[in-house]
Every structure is written in structure tokens, then in C-alpha cells.
PDB file of C-alpha atoms in Angstrom:
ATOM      1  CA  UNK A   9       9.120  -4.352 -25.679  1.00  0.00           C
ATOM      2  CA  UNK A  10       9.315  -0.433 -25.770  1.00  0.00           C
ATOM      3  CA  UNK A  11       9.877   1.287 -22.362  1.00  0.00           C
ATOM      4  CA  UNK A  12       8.496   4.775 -21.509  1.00  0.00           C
ATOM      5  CA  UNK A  13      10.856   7.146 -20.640  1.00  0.00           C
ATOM      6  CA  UNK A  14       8.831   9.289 -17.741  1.00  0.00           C
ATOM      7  CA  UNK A  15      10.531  12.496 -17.667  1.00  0.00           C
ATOM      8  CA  UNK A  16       7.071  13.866 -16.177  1.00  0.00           C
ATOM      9  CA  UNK A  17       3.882  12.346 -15.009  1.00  0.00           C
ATOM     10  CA  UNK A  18       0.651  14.049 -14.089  1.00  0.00           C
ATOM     11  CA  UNK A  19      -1.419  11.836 -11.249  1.00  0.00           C
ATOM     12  CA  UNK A  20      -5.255  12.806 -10.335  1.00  0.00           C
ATOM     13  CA  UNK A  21      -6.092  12.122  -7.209  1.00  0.00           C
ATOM     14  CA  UNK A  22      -2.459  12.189  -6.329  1.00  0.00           C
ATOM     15  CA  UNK A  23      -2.660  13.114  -2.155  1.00  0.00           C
ATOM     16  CA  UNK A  24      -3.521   9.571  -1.144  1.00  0.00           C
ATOM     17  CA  UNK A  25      -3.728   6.004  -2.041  1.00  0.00           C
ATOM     18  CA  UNK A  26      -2.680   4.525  -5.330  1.00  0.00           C
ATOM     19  CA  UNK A  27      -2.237   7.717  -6.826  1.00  0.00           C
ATOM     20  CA  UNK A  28       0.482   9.077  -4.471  1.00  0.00           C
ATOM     21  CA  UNK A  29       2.133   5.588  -4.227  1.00  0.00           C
ATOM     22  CA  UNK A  30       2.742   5.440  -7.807  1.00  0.00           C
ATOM     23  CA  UNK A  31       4.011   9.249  -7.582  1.00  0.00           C
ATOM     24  CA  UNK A  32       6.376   7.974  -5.564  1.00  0.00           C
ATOM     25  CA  UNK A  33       7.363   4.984  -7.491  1.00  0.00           C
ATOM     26  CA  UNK A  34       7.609   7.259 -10.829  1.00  0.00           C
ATOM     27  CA  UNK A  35       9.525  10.006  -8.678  1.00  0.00           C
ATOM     28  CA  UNK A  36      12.382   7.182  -7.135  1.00  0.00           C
ATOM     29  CA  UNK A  37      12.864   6.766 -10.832  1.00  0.00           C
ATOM     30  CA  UNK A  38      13.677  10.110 -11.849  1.00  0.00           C
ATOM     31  CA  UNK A  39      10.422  11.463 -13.118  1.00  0.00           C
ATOM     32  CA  UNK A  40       8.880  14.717 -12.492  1.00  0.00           C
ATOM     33  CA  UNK A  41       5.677  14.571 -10.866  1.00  0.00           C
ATOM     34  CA  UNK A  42       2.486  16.674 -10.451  1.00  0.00           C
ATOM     35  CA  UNK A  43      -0.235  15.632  -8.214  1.00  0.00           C
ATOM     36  CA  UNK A  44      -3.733  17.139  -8.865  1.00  0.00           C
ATOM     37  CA  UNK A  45      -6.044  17.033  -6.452  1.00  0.00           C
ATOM     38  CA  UNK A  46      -8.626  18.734  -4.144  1.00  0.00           C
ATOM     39  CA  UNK A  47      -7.217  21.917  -2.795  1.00  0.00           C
ATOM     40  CA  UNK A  48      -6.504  22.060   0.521  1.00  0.00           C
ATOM     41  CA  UNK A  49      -3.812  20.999   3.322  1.00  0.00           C
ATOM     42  CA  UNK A  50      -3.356  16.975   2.284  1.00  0.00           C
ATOM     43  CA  UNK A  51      -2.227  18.575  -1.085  1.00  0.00           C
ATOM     44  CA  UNK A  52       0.385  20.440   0.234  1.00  0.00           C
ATOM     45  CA  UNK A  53       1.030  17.810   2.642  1.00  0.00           C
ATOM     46  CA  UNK A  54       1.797  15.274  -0.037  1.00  0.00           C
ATOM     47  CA  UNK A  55       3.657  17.035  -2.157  1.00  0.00           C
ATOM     48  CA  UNK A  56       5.720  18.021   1.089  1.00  0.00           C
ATOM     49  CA  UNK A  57       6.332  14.332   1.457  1.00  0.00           C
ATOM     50  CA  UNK A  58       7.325  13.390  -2.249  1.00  0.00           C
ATOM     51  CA  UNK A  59       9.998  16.455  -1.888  1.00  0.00           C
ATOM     52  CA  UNK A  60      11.114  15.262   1.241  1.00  0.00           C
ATOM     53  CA  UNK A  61      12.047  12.311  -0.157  1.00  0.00           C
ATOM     54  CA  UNK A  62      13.790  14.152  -2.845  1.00  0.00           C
ATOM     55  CA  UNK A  63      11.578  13.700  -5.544  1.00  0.00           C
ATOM     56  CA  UNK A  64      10.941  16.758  -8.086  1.00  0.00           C
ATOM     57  CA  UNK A  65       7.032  17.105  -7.384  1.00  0.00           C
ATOM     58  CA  UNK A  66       4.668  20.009  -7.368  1.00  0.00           C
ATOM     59  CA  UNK A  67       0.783  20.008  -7.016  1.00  0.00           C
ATOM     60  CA  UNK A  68      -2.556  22.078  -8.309  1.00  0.00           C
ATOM     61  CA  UNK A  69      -5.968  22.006  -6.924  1.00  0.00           C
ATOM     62  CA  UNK A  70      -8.149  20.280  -9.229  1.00  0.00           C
ATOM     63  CA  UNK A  71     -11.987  19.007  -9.510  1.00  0.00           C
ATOM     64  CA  UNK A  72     -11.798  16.560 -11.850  1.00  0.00           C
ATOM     65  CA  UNK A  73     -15.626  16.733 -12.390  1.00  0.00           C
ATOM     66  CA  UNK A  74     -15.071  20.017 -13.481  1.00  0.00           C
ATOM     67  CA  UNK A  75     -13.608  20.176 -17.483  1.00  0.00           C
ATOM     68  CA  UNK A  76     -12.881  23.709 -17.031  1.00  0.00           C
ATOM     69  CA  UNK A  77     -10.509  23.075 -14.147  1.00  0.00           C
ATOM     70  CA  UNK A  78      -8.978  19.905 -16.344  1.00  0.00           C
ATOM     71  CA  UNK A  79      -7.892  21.878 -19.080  1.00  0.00           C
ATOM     72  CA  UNK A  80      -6.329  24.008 -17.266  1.00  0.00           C
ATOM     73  CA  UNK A  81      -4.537  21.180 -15.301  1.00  0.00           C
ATOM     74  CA  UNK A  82      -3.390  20.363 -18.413  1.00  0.00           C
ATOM     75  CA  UNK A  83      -2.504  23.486 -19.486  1.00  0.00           C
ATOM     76  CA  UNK A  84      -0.147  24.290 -16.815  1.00  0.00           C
ATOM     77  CA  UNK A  85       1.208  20.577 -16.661  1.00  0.00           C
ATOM     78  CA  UNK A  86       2.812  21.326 -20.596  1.00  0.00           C
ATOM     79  CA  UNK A  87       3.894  24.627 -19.410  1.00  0.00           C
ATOM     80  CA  UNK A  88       5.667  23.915 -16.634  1.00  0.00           C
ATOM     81  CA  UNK A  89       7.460  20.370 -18.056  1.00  0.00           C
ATOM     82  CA  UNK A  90       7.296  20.990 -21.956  1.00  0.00           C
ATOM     83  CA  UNK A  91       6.329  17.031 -22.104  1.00  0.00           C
ATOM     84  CA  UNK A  92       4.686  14.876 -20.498  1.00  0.00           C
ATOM     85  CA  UNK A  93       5.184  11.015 -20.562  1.00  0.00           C
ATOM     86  CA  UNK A  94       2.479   9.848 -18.690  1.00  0.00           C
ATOM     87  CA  UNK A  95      -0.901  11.177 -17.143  1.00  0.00           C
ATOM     88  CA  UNK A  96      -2.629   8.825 -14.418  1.00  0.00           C
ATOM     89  CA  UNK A  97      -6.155   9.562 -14.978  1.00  0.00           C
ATOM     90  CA  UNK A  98      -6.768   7.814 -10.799  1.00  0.00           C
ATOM     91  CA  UNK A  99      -9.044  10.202  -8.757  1.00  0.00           C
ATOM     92  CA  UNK A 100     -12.443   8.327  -7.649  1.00  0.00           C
ATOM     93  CA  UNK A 101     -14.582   7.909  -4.775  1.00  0.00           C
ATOM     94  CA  UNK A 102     -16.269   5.112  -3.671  1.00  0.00           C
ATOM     95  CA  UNK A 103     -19.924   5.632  -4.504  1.00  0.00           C
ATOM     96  CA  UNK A 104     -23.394   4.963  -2.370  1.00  0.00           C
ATOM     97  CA  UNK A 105     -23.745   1.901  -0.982  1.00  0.00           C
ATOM     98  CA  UNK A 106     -27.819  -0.051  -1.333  1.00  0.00           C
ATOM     99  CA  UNK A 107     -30.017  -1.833  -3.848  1.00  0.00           C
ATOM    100  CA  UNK A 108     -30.282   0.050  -6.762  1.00  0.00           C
ATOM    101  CA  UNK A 109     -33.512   1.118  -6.796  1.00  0.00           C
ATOM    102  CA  UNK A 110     -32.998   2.607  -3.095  1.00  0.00           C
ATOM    103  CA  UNK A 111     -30.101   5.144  -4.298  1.00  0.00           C
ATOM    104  CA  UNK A 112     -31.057   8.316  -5.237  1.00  0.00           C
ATOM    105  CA  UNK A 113     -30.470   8.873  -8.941  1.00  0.00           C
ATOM    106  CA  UNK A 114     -29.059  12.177  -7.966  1.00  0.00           C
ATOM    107  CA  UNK A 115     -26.093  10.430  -6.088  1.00  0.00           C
ATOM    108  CA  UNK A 116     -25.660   8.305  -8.494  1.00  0.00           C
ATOM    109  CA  UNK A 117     -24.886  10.900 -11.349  1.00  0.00           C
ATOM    110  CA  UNK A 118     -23.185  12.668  -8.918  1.00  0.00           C
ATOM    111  CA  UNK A 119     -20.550   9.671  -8.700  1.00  0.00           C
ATOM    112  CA  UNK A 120     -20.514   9.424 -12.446  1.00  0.00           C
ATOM    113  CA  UNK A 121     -19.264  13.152 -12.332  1.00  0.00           C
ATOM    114  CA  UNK A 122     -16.139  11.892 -10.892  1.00  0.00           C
ATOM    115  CA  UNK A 123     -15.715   8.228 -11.523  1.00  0.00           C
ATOM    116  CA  UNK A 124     -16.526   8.477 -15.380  1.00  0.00           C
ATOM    117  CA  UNK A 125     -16.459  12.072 -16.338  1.00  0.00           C
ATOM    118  CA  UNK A 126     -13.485  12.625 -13.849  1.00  0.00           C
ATOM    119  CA  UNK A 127     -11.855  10.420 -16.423  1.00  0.00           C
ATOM    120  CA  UNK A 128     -13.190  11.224 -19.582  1.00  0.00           C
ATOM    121  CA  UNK A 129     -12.379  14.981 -18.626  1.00  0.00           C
ATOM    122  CA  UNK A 130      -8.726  13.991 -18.325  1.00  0.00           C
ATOM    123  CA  UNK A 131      -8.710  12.212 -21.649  1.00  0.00           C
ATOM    124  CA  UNK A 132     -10.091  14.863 -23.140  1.00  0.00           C
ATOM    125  CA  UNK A 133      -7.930  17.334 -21.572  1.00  0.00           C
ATOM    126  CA  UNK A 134      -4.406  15.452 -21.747  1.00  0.00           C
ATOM    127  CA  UNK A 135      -5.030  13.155 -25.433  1.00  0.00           C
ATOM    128  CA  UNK A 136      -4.957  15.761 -28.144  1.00  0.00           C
ATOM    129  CA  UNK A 137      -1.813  17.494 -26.330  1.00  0.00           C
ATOM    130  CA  UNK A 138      -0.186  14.606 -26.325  1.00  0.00           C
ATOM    131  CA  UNK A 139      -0.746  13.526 -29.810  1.00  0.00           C
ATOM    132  CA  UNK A 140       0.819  16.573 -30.685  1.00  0.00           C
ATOM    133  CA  UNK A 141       4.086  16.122 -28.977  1.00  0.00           C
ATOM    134  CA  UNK A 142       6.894  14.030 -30.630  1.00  0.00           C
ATOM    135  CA  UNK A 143       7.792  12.377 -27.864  1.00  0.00           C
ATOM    136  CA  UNK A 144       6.216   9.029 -26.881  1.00  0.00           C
ATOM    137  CA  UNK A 145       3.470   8.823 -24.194  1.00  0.00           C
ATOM    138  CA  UNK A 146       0.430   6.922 -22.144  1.00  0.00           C
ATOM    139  CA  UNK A 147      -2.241   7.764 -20.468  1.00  0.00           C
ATOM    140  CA  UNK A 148      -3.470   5.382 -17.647  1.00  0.00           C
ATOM    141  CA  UNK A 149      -7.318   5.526 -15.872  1.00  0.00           C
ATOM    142  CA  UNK A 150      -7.821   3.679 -13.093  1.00  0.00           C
ATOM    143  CA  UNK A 151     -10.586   0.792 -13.407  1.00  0.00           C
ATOM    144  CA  UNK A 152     -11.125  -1.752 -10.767  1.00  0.00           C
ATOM    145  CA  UNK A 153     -11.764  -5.377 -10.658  1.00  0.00           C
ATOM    146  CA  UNK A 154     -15.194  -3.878 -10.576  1.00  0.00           C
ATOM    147  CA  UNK A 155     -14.877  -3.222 -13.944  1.00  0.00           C
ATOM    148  CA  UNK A 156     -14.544  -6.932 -14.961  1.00  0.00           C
ATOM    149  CA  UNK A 157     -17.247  -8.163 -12.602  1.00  0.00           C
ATOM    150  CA  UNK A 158     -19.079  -7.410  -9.654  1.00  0.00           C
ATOM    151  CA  UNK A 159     -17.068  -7.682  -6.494  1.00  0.00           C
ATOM    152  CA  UNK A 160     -18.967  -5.649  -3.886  1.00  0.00           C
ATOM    153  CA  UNK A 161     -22.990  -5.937  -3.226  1.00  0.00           C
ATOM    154  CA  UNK A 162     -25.236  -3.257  -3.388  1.00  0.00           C
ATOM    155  CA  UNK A 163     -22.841  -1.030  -5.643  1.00  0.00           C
ATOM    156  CA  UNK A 164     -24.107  -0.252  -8.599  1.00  0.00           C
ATOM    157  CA  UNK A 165     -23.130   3.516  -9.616  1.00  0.00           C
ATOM    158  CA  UNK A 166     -19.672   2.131  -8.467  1.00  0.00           C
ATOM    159  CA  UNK A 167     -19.767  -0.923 -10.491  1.00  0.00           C
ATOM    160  CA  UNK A 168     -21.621   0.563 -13.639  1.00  0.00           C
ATOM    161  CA  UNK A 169     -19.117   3.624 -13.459  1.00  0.00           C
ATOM    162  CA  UNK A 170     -15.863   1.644 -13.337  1.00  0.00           C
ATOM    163  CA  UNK A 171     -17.549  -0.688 -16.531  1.00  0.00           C
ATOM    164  CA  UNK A 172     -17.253   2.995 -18.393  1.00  0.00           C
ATOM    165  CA  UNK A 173     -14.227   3.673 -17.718  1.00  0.00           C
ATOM    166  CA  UNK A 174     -12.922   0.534 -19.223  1.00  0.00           C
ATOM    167  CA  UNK A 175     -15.110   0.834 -22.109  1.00  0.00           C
ATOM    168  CA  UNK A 176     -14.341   4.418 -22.421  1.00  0.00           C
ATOM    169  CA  UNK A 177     -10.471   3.445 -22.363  1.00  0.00           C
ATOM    170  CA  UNK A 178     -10.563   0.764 -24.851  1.00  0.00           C
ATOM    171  CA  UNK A 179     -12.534   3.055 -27.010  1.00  0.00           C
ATOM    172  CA  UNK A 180      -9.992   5.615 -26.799  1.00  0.00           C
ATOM    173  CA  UNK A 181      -6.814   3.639 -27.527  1.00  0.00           C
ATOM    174  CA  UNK A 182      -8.014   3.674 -31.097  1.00  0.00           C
ATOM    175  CA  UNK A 183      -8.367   7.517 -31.398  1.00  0.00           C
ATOM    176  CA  UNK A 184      -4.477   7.779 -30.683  1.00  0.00           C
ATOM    177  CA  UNK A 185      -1.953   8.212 -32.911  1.00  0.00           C
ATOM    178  CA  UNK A 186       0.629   5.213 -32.315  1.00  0.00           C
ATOM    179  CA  UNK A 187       3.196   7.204 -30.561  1.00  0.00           C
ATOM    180  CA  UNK A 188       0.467   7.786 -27.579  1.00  0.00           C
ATOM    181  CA  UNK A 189      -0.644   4.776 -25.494  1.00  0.00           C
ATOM    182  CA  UNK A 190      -3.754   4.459 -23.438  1.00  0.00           C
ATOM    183  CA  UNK A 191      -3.898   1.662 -20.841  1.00  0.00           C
ATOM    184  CA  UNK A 192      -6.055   0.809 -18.022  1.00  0.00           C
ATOM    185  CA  UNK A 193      -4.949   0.291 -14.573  1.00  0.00           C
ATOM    186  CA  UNK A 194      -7.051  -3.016 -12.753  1.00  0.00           C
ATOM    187  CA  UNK A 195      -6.869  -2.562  -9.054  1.00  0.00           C
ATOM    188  CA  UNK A 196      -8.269  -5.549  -6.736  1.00  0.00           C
ATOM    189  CA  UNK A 197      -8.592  -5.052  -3.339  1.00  0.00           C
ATOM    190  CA  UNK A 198      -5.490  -2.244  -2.211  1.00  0.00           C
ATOM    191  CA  UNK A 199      -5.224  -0.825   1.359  1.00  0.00           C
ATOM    192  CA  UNK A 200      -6.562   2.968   0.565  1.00  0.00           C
ATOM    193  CA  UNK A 201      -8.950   5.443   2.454  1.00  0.00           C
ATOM    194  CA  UNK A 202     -11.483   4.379  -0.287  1.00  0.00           C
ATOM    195  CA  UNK A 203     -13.810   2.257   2.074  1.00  0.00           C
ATOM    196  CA  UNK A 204     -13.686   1.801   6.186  1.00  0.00           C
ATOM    197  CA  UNK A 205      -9.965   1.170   7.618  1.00  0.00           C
ATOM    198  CA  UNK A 206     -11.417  -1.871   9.017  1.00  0.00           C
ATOM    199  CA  UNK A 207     -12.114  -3.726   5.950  1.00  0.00           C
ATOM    200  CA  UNK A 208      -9.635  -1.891   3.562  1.00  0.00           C
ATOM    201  CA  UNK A 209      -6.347  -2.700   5.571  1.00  0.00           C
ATOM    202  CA  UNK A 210      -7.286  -6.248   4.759  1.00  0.00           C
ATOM    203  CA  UNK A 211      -6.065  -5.552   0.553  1.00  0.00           C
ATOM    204  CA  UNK A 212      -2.643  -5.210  -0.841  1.00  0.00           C
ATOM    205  CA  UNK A 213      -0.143  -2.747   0.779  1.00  0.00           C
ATOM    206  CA  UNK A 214      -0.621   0.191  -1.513  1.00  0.00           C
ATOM    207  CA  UNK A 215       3.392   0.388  -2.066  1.00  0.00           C
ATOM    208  CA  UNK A 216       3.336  -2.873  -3.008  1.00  0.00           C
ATOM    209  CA  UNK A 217       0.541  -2.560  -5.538  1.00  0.00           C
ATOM    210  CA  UNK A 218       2.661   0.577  -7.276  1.00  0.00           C
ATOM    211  CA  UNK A 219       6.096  -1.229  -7.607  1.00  0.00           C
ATOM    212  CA  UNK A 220       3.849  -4.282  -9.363  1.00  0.00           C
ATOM    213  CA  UNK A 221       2.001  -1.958 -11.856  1.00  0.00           C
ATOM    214  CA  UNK A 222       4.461   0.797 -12.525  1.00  0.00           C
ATOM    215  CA  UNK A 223       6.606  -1.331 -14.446  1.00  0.00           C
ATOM    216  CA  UNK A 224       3.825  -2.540 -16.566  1.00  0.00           C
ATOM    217  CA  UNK A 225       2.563   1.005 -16.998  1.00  0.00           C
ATOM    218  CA  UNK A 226       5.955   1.722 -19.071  1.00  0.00           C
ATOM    219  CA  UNK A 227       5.987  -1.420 -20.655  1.00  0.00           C
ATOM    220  CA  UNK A 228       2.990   0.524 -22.080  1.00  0.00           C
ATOM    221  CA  UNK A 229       0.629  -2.677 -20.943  1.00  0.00           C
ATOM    222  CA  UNK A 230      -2.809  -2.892 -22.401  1.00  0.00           C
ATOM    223  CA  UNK A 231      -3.974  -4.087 -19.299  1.00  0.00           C
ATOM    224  CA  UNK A 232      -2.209  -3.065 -15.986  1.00  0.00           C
ATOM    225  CA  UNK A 233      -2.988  -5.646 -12.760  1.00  0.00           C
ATOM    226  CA  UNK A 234      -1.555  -7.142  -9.563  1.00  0.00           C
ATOM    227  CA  UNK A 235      -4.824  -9.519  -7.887  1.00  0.00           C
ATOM    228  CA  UNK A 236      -3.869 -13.163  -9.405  1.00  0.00           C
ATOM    229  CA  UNK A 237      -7.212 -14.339  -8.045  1.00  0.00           C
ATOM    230  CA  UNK A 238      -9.222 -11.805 -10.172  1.00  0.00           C
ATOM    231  CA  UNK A 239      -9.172 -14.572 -13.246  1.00  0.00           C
ATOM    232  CA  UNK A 240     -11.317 -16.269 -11.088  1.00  0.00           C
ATOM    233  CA  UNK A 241     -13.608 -14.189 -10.756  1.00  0.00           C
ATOM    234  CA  UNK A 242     -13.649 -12.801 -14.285  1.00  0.00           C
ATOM    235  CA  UNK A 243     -13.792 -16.328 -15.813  1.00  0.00           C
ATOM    236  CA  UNK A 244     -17.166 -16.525 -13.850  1.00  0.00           C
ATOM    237  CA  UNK A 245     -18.799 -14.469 -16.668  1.00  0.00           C
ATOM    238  CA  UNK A 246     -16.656 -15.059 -19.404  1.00  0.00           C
ATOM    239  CA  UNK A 247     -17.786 -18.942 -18.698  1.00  0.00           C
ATOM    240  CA  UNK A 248     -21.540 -17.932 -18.825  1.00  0.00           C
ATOM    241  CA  UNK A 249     -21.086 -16.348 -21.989  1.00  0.00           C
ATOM    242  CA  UNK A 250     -19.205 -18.802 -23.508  1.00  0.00           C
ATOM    243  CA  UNK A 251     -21.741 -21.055 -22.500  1.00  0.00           C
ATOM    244  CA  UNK A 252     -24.995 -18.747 -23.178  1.00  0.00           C
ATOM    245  CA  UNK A 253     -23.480 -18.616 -26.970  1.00  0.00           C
ATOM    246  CA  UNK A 254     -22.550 -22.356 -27.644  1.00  0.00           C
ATOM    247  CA  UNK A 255     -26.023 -23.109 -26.641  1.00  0.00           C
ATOM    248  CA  UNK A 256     -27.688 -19.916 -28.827  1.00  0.00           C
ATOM    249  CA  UNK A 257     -25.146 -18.420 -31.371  1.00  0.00           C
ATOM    250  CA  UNK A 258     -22.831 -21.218 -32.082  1.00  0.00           C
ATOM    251  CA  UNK A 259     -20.504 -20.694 -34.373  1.00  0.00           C
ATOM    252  CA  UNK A 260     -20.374 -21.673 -37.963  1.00  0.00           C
ATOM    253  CA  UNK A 261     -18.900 -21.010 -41.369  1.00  0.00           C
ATOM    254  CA  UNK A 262     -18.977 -17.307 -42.487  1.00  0.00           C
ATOM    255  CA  UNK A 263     -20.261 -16.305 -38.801  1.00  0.00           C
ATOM    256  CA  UNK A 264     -18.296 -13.246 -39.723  1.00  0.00           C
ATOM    257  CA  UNK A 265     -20.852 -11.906 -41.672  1.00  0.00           C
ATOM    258  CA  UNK A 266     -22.398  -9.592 -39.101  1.00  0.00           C
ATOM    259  CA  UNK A 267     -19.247  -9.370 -37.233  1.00  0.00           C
ATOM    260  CA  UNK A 268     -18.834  -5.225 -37.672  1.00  0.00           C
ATOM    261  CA  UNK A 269     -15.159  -5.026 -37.696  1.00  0.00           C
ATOM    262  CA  UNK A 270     -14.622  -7.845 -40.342  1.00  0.00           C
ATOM    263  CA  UNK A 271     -17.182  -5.856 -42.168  1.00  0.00           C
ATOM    264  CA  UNK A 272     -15.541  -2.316 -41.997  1.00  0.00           C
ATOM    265  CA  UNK A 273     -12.126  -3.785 -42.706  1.00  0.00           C
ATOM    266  CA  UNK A 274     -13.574  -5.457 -45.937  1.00  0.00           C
ATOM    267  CA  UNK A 275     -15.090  -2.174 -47.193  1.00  0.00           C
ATOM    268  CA  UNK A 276     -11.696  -0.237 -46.563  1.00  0.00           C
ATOM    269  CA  UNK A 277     -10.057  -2.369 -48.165  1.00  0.00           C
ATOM    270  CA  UNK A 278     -12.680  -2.226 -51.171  1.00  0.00           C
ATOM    271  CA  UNK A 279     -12.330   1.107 -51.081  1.00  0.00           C
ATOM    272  CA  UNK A 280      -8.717   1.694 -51.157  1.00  0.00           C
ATOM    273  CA  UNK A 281      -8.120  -0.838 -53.949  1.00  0.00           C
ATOM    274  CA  UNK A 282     -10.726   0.543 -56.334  1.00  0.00           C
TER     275      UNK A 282
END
């Protein structure tokens, strides 16, 4: 199993929550950190409490939403630490709450700007940088159990955002050249500001959620996770399906025959032997 060496990490929505706990995780372990973020005083103040603790960590004001504002997150991330090991792709909100048909499509794709295109904006900043350093590397975006089924009613932006991003992340891991990872962080229910105090304080301690993943994140994991009863829950669907297809589509001899990626692979290899 490879390890990533972290000599500097890059964490959106680092002033709070699971982005600043696994700041501190990275930083206890020597890494360089920079926490992006909205501007304003709980940037400073976080950064403030990383160095406190006598962790190397610095901070830019940063819409996530906003490409523009990505790139040059990026931008001054390489500049300041020559490489960078790993980028946390983490900021996200938690969406409006109601039946689908009573949001307002407006909010919705207002969400998306930051729960999807937050993300894709940091893949697209961070990826091609990191292909073109030597040195090994991952980036990380933050899904949900949310993105493996539907654990909170009447949240569908939410829910149909944090689908994306997996998508989106498993889409992008074979873009990258070998040397740069892409993984996707699986958070079930974690204490953060996300949702009311009330119910949230009911999850995982948010510490406690970083020192289970961060080890896995540079183990370079596929998958990054912490909620054991989460295969529950997932196996819900993936039971359905399974059934839904032995009943409709079962399978049989040469079922591979629309399967695309047994079909690509045979026409590469077609191609480079003649």
C-alpha cells in the first residue's frame, strides 16, 4: 500500500467542520496547510487556531462557486508551497429543505453552484497542476452518505448534488495520470454547523471522524468512510437492483455484448494489434 507524503494540503471550506478537523489532523502530522474559505473573521480565526497549535497554516478568501476565484486559489497554493500533496475539495452547504416541486428551481441551482460546481471548480483548478508535478498526489471531494442513498426527506438539490459529486469523482479518476489520485470522502452523520445544533450534535465527533478518514485519505483510498451502518442503508438499493435485474435482465452467455467497456477494450485492442 503506497502512503502519501503530505508536505502541503489545500482544504475548501477549511474554517469549520470536517474541513478544519482534517486540517488539523494533516497539520499534527507535519503538513502544511491552507484553508480556503469565505473571507471574513472565522477565516482568520481558524487559521489563528491551527497556528496556535503549532501547525504551519495560512488561509485565502475563496468562493468556490466562483472558477475565477479557484484558479487563483490554486495559483497561489503552488506558489507559495511549490507542491501540493493533497487538495480537499470539502466546502458545501446544506441545501433547501421541501418536496421537490415546492423548491424554487432558483435555489436549487443556486446549491448546485456550490455543492457540484464548488467541486468541479476545484478539480478543474487543482487536476492539471497536479498532473504536472512529479511528485505524487490526491485530490479528495467530499460526498455524503447522501450520495449512496437518500438519508434525509425532502432534500433533493442536496441529495441530487452530492450523487454528482460522486459521479463527477469517479469520472475523474480516469482523466489522471497514475501518479495523481482522486478519492471521495463518504461522510454519515458528523457533528458540524451543517444542519440545527440540536439534531447535528447527535453524529460523530468531528475529530473523531478526521483521525478515521485521514489515514485512508493517504492510503490513497478509493472510497474514504467512517458510518459502519451506511452498508445498510446502501444495500437497500443495491438489493432492489439486484433484484429488478434477475427478474428483467438476467444474465446469460455473451451478456457482454452491449456492456460499453468490454466493447471499447476489444476495439483498442483491435486496434493496437493491427
Amino acid at each position: 500500500m503506497t502512503v502519501l507524503a503530505v508536505g502541503a494540503a489545500v482544504i475548501t471550506g477549511g474554517v469549520s467542520g470536517i474541513g478544519l478537523a482534517v486540517a488539523g489532523e494533516l497539520g499534527r502530522r507535519g503538513a502544511k496547510v491552507l484553508l480556503a474559505d469565505l473571507p471574513g473573521e472565522r477565516l482568520e480565526a481558524a487559521v489563528s487556531a491551527l497556528t496556535d497549535e503549532g501547525i504551519n497554516a495560512c488561509g485565502q478568501a475563496c468562493d468556490v462557486s466562483d472558477l475565477a476565484q479557484v484558479e487563483a486559489l490554486a495559483q497561489a497554493a503552488f506558489a507559495r508551497f511549490g507542491d501540493v500533496g493533497l487538495v480537499f475539495n470539502n466546502a458545501g452547504v446544506s441545501g433547501p429543505r421541501g418536496k421537490l416541486w415546492e423548491i424554487d428551481p432558483a435555489a436549487a441551482k443556486a446549491h448546485f453552484d456550490i455543492n457540484f460546481w464548488g467541486v468541479w471548480n476545484g478539480c478543474r483548478a487543482f487536476a492539471p497542476r497536479l498532473a504536472a508535478q512529479a511528485s505524487p498526489s490526491a485530490i479528495y471531494n467530499t460526498g455524503s452518505e447522501n450520495s449512496l442513498f437518500c438519508a434525509l426527506p425532502h432534500t433533493a438539490a442536496y441529495i441530487a448534488a452530492k450523487h454528482a459529486v460522486l459521479g463527477m469523482t469517479e469520472s475523474l479518476r480516469g482523466d489522471l495520470p497514475s501518479h495523481v489520485h482522486a478519492g471521495l470522502v463518504i461522510p454519515g452523520w458528523v457533528h458540524t454547523a451543517i444542519g440545527p445544533d440540536a439534531v447535528m450534535r447527535n453524529g460523530m465527533d468531528v475529530a473523531r471522524f478526521a483521525e478515521i478518514i485521514v489515514p485512508q485519505m493517504l492510503a490513497r483510498q478509493r472510497f474514504v468512510v467512517a458510518h459502519a451502518y451506511n452498508v445498510v442503508r446502501m444495500h437497500e438499493r443495491i438489493d432492489a437492483l439486484d433484484t429488478a435485474y434477475a427478474a428483467h435482465a438476467p444474465r446469460y452467455d455473451g451478456d457482454e455484448e452491449y456492456d460499453v467497456l468490454t466493447t471499447i477494450a476489444r476495439l483498442r485492442a483491435a486496434r493496437e494489434a493491427g
